[in-house]
Coordinates of C-alpha atoms and ligand atoms in Angstrom, one line a residue:
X1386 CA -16.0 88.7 -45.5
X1387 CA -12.4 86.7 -45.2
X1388 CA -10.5 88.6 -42.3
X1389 CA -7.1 87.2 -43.9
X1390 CA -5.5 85.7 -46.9
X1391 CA -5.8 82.0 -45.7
X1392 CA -9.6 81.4 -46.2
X1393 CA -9.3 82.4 -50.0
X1394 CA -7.4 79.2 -51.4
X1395 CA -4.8 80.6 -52.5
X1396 CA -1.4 78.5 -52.8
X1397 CA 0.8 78.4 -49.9
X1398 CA 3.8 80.0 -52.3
X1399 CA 1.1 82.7 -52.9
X1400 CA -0.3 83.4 -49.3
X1401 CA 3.6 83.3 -48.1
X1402 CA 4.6 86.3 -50.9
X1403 CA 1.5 88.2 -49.6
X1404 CA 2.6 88.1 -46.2
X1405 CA 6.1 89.1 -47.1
X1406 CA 4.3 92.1 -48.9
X1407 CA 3.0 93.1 -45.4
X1408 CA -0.7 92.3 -46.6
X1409 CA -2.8 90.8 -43.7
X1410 CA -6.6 91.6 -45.2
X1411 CA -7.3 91.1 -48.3
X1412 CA -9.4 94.1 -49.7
X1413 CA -12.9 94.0 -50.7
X1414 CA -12.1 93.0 -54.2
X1415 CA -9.4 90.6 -53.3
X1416 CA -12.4 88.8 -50.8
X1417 CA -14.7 88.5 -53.6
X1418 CA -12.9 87.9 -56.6
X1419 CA -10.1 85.1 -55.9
X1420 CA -12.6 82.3 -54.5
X1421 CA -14.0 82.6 -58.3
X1422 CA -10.8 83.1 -60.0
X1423 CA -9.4 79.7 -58.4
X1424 CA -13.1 78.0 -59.6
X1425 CA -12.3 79.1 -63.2
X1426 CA -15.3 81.4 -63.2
X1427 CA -15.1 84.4 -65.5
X1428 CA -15.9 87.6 -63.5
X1429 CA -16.3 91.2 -64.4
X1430 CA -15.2 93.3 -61.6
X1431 CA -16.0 96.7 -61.4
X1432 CA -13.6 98.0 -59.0
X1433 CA -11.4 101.1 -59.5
X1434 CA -7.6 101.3 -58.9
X1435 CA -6.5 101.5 -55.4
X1436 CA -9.4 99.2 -54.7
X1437 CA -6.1 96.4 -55.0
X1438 CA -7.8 95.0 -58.2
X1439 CA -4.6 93.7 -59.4
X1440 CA -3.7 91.3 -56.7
X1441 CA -7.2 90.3 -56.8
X1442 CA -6.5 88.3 -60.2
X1443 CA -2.8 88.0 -60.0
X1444 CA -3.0 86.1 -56.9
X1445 CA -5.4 83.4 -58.0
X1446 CA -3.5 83.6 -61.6
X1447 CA -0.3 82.9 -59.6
X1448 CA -1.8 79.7 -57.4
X1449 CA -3.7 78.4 -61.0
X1450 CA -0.1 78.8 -62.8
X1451 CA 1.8 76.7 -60.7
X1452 CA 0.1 73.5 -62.5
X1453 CA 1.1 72.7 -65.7
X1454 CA 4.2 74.7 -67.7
X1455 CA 4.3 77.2 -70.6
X1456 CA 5.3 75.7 -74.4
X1457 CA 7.7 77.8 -77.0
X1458 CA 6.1 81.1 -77.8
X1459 CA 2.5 80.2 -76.6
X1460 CA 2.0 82.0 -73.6
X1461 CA -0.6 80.2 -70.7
X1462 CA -2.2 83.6 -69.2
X1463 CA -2.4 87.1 -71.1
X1464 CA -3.1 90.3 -69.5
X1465 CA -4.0 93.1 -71.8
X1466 CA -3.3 97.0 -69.8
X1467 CA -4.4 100.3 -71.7
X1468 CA -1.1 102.3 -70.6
X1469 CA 2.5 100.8 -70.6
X1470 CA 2.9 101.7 -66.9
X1471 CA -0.2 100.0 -66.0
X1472 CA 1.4 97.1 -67.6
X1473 CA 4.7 97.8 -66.1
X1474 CA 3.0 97.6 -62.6
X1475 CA 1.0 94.4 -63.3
X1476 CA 4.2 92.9 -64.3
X1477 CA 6.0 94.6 -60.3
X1478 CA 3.2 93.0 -59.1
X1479 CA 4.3 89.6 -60.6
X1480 CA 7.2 89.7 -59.0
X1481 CA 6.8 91.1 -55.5
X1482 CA 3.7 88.2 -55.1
X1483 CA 5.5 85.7 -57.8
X1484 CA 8.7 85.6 -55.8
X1485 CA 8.2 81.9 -54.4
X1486 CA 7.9 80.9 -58.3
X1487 CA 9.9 80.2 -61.4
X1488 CA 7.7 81.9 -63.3
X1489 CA 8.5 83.5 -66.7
X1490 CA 6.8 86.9 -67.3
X1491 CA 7.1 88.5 -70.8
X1492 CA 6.1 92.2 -70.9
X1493 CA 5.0 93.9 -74.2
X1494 CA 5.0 97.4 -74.3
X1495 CA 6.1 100.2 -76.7
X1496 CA 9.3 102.0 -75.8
X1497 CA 11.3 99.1 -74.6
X1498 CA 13.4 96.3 -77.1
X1499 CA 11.4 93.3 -77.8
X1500 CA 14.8 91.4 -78.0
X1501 CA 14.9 90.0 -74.3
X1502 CA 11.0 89.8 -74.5
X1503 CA 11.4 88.0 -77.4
X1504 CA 13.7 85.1 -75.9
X1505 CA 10.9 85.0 -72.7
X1506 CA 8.3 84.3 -75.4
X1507 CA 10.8 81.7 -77.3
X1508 CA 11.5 80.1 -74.5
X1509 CA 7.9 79.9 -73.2
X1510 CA 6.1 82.3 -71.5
X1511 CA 3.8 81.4 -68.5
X1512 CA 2.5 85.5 -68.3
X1513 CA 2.1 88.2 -71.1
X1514 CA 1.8 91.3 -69.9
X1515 CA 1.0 93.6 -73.1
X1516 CA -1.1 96.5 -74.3
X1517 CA -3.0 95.7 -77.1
X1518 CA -1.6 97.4 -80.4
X1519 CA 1.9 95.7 -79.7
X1520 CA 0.5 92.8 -78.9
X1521 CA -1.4 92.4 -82.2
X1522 CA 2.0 93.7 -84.2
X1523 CA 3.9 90.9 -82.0
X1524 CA 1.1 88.5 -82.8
X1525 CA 1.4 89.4 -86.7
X1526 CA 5.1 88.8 -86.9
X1527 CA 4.3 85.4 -86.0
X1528 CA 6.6 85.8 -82.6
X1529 CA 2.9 84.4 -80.7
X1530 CA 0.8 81.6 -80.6
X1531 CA -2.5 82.4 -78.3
X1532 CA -3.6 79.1 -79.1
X1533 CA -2.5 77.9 -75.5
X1534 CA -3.5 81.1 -73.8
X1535 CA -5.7 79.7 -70.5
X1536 CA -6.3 82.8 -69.0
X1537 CA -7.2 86.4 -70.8
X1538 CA -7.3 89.2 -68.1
X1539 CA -8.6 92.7 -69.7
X1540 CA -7.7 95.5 -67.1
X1541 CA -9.5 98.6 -67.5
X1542 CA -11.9 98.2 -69.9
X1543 CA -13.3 102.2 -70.0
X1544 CA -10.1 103.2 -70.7
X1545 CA -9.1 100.8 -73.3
X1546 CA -13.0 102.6 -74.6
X1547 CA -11.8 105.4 -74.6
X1548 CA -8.2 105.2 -76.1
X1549 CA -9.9 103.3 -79.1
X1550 CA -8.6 99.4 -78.3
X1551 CA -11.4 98.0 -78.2
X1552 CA -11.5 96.8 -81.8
X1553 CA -8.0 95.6 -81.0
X1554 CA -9.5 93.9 -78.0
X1555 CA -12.0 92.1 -80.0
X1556 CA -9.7 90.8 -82.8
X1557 CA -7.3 89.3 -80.1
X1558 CA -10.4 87.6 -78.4
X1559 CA -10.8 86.0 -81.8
X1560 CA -8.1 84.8 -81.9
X1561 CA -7.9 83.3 -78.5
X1562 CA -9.1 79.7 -77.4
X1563 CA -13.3 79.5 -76.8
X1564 CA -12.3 77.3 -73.5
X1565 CA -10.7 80.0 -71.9
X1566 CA -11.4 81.7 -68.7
X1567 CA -11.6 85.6 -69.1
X1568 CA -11.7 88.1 -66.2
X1569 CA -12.3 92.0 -67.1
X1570 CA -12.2 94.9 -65.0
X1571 CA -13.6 97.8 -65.5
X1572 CA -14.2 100.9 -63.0
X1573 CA -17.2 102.0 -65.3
X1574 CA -19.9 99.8 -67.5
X1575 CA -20.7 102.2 -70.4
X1576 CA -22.9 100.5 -72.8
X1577 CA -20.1 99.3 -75.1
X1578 CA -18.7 97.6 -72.6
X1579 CA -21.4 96.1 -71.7
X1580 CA -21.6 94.8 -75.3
X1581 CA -18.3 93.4 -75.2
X1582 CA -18.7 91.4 -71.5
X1583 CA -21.8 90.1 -73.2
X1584 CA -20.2 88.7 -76.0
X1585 CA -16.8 87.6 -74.8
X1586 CA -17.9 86.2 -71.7
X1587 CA -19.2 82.6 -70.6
X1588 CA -21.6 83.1 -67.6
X1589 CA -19.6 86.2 -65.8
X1590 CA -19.5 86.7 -62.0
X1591 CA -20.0 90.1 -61.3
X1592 CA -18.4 92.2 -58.9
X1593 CA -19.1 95.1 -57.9
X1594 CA -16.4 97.3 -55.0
X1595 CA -17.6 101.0 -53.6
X1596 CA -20.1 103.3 -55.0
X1597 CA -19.3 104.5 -58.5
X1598 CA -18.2 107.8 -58.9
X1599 CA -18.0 108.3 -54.8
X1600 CA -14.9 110.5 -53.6
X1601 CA -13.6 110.2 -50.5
X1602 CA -14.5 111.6 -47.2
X1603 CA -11.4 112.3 -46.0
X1604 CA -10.7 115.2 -49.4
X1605 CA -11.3 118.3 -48.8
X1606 CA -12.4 120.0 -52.0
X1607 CA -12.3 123.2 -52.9
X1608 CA -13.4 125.6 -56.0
X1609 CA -11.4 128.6 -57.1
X1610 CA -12.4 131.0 -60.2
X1611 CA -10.0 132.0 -62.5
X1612 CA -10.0 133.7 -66.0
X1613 CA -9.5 131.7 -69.1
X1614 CA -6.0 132.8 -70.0
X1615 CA -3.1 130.9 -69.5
X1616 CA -0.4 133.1 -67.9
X1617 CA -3.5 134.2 -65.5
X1618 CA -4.1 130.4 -64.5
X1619 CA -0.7 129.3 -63.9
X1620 CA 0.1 132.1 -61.6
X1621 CA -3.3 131.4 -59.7
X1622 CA -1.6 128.0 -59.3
X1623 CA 1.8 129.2 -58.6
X1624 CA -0.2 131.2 -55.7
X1625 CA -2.5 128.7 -54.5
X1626 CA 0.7 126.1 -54.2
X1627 CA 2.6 128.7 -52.2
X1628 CA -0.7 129.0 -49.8
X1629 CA -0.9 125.6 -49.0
X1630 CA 1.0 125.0 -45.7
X1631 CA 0.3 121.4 -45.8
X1632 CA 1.5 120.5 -48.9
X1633 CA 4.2 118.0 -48.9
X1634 CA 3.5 116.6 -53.0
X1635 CA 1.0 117.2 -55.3
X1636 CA -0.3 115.8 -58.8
X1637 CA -1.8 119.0 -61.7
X1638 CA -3.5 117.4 -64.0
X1639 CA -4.1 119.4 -67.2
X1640 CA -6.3 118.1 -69.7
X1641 CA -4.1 118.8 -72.6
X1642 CA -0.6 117.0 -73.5
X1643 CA 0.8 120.2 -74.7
X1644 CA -0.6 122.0 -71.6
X1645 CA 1.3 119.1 -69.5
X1646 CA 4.8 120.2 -70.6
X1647 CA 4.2 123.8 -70.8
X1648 CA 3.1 124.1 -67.7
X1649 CA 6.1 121.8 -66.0
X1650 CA 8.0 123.7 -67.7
X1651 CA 6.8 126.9 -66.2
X1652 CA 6.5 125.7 -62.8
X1653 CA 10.7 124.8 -63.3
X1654 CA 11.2 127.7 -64.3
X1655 CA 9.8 129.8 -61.4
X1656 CA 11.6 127.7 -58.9
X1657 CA 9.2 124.7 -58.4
X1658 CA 10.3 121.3 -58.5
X1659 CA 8.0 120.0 -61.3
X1660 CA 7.9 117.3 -64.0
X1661 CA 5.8 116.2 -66.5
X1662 CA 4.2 112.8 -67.3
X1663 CA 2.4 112.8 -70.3
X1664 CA 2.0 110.3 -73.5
X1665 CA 4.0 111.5 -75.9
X1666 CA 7.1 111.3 -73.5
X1667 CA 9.5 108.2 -74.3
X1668 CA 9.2 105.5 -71.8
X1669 CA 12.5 106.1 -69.8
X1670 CA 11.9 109.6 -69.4
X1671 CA 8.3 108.6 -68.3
X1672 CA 9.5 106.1 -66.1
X1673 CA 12.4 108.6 -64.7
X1674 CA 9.6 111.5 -63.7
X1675 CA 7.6 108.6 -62.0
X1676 CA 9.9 107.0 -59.8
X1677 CA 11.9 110.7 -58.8
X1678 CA 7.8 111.7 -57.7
X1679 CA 7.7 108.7 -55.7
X1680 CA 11.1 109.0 -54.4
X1681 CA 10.2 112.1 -53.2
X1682 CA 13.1 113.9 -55.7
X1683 CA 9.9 116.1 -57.5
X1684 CA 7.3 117.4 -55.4
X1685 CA 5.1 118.3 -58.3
X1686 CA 4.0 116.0 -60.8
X1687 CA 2.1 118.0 -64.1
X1688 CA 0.1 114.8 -65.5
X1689 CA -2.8 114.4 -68.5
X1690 CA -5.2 112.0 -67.4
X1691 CA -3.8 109.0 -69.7
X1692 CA -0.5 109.2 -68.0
X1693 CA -1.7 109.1 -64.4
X1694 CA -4.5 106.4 -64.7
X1695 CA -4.0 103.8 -62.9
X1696 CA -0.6 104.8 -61.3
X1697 CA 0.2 103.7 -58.1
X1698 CA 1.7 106.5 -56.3
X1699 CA 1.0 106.9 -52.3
X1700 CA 0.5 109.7 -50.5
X1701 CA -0.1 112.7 -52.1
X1702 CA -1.5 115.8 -50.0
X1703 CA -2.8 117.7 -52.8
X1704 CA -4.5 116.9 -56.4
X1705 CA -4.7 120.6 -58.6
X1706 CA -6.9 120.4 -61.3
X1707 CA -5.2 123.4 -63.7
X1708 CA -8.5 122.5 -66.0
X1709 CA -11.6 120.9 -65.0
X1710 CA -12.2 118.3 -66.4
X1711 CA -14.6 117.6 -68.9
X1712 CA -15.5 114.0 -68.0
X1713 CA -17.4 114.0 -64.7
X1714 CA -15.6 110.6 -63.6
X1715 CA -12.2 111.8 -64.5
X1716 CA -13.0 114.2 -61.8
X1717 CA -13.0 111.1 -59.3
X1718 CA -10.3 109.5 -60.7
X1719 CA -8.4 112.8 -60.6
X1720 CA -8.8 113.5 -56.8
X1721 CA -8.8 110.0 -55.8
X1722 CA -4.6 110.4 -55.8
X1723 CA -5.1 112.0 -52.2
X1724 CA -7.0 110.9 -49.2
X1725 CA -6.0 107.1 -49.8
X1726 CA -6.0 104.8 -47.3
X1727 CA -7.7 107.1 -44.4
X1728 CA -5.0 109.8 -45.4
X1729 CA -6.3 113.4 -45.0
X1730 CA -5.9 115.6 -49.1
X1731 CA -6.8 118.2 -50.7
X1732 CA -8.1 118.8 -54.3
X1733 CA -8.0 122.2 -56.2
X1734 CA -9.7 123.1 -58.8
X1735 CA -9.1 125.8 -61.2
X1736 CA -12.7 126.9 -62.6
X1737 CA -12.6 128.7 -66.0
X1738 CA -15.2 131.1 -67.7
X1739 CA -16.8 128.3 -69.7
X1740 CA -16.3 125.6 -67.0
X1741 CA -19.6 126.0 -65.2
X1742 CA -21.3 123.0 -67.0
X1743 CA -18.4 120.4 -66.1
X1744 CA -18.4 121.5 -63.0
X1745 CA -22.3 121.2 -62.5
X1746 CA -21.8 117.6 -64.0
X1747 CA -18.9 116.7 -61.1
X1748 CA -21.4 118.3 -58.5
X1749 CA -23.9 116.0 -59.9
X1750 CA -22.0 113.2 -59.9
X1751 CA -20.3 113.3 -56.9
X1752 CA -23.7 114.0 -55.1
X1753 CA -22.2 117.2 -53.2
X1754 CA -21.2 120.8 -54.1
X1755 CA -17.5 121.6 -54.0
X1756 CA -17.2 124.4 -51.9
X1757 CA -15.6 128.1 -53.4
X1758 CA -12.3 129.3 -51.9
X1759 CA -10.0 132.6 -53.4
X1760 CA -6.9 132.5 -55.5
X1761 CA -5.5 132.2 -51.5
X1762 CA -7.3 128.9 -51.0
X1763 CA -9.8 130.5 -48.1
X1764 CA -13.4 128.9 -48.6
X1765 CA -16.2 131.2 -49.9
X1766 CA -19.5 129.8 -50.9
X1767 CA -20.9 126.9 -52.6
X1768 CA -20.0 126.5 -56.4
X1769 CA -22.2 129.1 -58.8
X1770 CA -24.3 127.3 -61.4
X1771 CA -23.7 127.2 -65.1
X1772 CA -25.9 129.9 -66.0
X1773 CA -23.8 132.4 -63.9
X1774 CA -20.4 131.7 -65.9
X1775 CA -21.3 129.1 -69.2
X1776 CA -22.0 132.2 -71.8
X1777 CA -18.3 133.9 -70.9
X1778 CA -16.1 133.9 -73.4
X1779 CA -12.8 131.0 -72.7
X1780 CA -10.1 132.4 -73.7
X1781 CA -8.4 128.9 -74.0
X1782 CA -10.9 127.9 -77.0
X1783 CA -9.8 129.9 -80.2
X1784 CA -6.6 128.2 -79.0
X1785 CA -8.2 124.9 -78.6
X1786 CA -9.9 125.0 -81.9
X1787 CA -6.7 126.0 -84.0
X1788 CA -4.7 123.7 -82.3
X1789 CA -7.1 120.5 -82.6
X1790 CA -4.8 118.1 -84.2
X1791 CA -5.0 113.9 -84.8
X1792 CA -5.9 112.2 -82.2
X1793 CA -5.9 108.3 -81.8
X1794 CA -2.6 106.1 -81.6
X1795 CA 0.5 107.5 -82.3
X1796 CA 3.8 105.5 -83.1
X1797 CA 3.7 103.9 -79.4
X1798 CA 0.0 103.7 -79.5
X1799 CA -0.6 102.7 -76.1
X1800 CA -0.2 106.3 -75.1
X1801 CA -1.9 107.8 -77.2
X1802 CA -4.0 110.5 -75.6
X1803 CA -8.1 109.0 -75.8
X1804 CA -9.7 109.8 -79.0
X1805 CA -12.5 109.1 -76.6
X1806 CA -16.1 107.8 -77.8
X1807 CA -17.2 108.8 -80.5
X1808 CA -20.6 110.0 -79.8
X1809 CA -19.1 112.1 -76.5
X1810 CA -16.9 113.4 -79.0
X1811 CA -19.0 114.5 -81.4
X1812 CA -21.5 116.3 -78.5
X1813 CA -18.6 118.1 -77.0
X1814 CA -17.0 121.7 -78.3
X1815 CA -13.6 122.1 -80.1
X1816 CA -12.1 123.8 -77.4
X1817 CA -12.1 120.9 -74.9
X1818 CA -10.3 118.3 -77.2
X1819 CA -6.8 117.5 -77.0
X1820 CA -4.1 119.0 -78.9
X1821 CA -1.0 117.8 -80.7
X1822 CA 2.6 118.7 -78.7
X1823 CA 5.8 119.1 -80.2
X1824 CA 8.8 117.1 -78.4
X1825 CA 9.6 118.1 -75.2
X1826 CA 13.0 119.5 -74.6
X1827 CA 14.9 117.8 -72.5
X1828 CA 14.1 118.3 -68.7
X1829 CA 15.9 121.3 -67.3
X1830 CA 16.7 122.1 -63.9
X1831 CA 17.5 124.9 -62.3
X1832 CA 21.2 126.1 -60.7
X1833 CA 21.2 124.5 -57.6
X1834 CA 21.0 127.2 -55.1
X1835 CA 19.3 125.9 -51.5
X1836 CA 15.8 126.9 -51.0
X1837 CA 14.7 128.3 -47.9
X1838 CA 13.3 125.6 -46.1
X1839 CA 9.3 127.0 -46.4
X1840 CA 9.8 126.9 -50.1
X1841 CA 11.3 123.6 -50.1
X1842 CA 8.0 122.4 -48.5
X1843 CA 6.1 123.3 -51.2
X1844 CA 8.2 122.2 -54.3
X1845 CA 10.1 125.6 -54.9
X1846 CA 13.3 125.8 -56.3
X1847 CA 15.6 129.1 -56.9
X1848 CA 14.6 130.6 -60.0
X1849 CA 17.0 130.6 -62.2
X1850 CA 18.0 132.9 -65.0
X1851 CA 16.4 132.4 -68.3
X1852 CA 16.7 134.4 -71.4
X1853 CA 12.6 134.2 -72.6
X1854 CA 9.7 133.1 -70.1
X1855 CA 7.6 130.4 -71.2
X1856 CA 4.7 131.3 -69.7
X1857 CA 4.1 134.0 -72.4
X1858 CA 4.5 132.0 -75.1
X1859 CA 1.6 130.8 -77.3
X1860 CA 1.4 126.9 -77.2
X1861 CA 1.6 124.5 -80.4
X1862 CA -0.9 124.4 -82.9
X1863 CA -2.2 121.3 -84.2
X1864 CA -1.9 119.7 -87.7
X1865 CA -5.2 120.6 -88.9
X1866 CA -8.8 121.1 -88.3
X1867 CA -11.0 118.0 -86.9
X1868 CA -10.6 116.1 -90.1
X1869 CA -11.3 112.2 -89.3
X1870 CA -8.2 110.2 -89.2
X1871 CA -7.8 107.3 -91.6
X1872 CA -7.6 104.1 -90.1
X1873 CA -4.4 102.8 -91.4
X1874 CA -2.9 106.0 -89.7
X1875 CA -4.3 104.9 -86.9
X1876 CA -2.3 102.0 -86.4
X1877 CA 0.7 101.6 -84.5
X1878 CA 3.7 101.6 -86.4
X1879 CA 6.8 98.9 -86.1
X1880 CA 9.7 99.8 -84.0
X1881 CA 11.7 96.8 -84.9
Ligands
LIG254 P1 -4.4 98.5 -57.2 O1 -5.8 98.8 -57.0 O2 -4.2 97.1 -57.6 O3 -3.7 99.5 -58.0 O4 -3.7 98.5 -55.7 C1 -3.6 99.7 -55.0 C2 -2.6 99.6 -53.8 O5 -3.1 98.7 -52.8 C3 -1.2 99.1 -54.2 O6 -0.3 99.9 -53.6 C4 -1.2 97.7 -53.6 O7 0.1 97.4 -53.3 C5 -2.0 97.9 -52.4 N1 -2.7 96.6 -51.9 C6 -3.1 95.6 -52.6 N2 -3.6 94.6 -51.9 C7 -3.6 95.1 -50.6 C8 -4.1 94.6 -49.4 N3 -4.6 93.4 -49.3 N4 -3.9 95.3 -48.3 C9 -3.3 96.5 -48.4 N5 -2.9 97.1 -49.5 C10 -3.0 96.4 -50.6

């Protein structure tokens, strides 16, 4: 494998930016991918985030862009991202490696004015960065012509599965040149994907980075029972958080968007440093919990899986799974936030009544049991089978069922949370799909008292005086039983 960037043939601009980035190695991804990109080969690259996919096609993209120039609203290159912060880093990632070019990047995502994207485009747009339902609406207006587009990148592909793009994704492949060159990422090849390479690809190159579905040494993993009821769970966390001595950050993903902002809120309220990131938060606020996480400003991020895919967020000590989750791979995903880069972390997982089978399906998947600990985080014994706790009642599901509302894309589509595969939903229970979430009040922090430094380690803040306590309240419910959703509902609608 290439030791260093120069072998690749990658433009001197290009190779210069990378160096100012502090990259000396390309990653495994990188190696393979950008000799191919710069032949004009199409490639499917199975690589997961963090492998550094995205350099692995932005570099070549950038070296391949510096021929030729973009014409009045028909964009040369067009990256299509599931989530508008994946989009939003592709676009960082433009301009921390495109910095020794006069590029013009146009980024199309819900949430933001189309105004100043909207000159970009006029003017001539060498890279759109979109997600795919406002790309289509953009596309309809008649503000783009793909007719010129050279290069299609599709980032993600599972995820744009299981969000429900990919009929999007087909229709803008239509409407894209023949003679184009595509290159599609995926960290999983489900069979409809599969489908889709096969048919929108010329003669693919494909890549393949790490094991699937491998988690890393360097986690330590642990197990720890809990009932099903709420209040129960989030003071096992609040306890389990308190134990850790080591924890510096930590990401608690819920598998719920209502569940997301409850339990932030919670958290707040008993003196945590917490926020939420979830999709039905407005872009600024989303962006605002992000970069105070990374700035070290919020120890504890409260996340759905949606929100945190694909985020690029370094060093986190400790990854809380408040519910299993019900997708094996998420699991993976999930936990992969800590132990990156050689990094020691530790991932938690809160085990319900009825979570035996998920969790025999992660065991399974991740070829290893995940060890027992208490509510006090001390190791017990290896995980029980599903037998021992699948016929307990969870006293989550009569919830879950009431509160099963529309799924699918929501105003800003992009964030919608997955109305996953169709089959896998069908096969699974009421109780594990998502539910509807009324807005989220705006964040509130507590009086700001000094925490004694020991709590300060671990994300606490004073509690402060409140006049009813959250964590006793019933959730939302949902709009309605699991009624199928009209496709015109389904579509995004128009912000402007
Ligand atoms: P990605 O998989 O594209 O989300 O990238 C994951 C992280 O790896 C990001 O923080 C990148 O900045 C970083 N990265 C990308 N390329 C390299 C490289 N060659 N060496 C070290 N880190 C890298």
């Amino acid at each position: 494998m290439t030791s260093d960037f120069s072998g690749l043939g990658l433009s001197d601009k290009v190779t210069e930016a990378v160096a100012a980035a502090g990259y000396t190695k390309p990653t495994e991804i990188q190696a393979q991918a950008i000799p191919h990109v710069l032949q004009k080969r199409d490639i499917i690259g199975i690589a997961q985030t963090g492998t550094g996919k995205t350099a692995s096609f932005v570099l070549p993209m950038l070296t391949l862009l510096e021929s030729g120039r973009a014409r009045a609203r028909m964009p040369r290159t067009l990256i299509l991202e599931p989530t508008r912060e994946l989009a939003a880093q592709v676009h960082e990632n433009f301009e921390k490696y495109g910095k020794n070019h006069k590029l013009s990047v146009a980024l199309l995502i819900g949430g933001v004015s189309f105004e100043d994207q909207n000159r970009v485009l006029d003017r001539g747009a060498d890279v759109l960065i979109a997600t795919p339902g406002r790309m289509l609406d953009q596309f309809e207006r008649g503000r783009i012509l793909l007719t010129g587009v050279d290069i299609l990148v599709i980032d993600e592909a599972d995820r744009m599965l299981d969000m429900g793009f990919i009929p999007d994704i087909e229709r803008i492949c239509g409407l894209l040149p023949a003679r184009r060159q595509t290159l599609f990422f995926s960290a999983t090849m489900p069979p409809e994907i599969q489908k889709l390479t096969s048919r929108f690809l010329r003669d693919p190159v494909r890549l393949e980075v790490a094991r699937q579905n491998s988690t890393a040494e360097t986690i330590e993993q642990r197990l720890v029972k809990v009932s099903g009821k709420p209040d129960e769970k989030r003071e096992t966390l609040r306890r389990l958080i308190r134990a850790e001595s080591g924890l510096t950050n930590a990401i608690i993903f819920c598998n719920r968007k209502r569940d997301v902002a409850t339990l932030a809120r919670s958290l707040e309220r008993h003196g945590f440093s917490a926020g939420a990131l979830h999709g039905d938060m407005d872009q600024k606020s989303r962006m605002e919990t992000l970069d105070a996480f990374k700035a070290d400003r919020l120890t504890l991020l409260v996340a759905s899986d949606v929100a945190a895919r694909g985020l690029d967020i370094p060093a986190v000590s400790h990854v809380f799974n408040f519910d299993a989750p019900t997708h094996a791979e998420d699991y993976v995903h999930r936990i992969g936030r800590t132990g990156r880069a050689g990094r020691s972390g530790v991932s938690i997982t809160l085990m319900g009544p009825s979570d035996g089978k998920y969790i025999d399906a992660i065991q399974k998947l991740i070829q290893r049991d995940i060890p027992l600990a208490d509510a006090g985080g001390e190791a017990q014994a290896p995980a029980p089978s599903r037998g021992e706790d699948g016929s307990e009642e969870n006293a989550l599901a009569p919830r879950g069922r009431r509160g099963r509302a529309r799924r699918g894309r929501t105003s800003d589509n992009e964030t919608a949370e997955p109305p996953a595969r169709r089959a896998a939903s069908e096969a699974r229970p009421e109780a594990e799909k998502p539910a509807a979430e009324p807005r989220r009040r705006p964040a509130e922090r507590p009086a700001a008292a000094a925490p004694a430094p020991e709590k300060e380690r671990r994300g606490e803040r004073p509690r402060r005086a409140r006049s009813q306590d959250i964590d006793d309240a019933d959730g939302p419910v949902g709009f309605g039983p699991d009624s199928p959703v009209p496709a015109f509902l389904l579509r995004s609608s128009r912000i402007n």
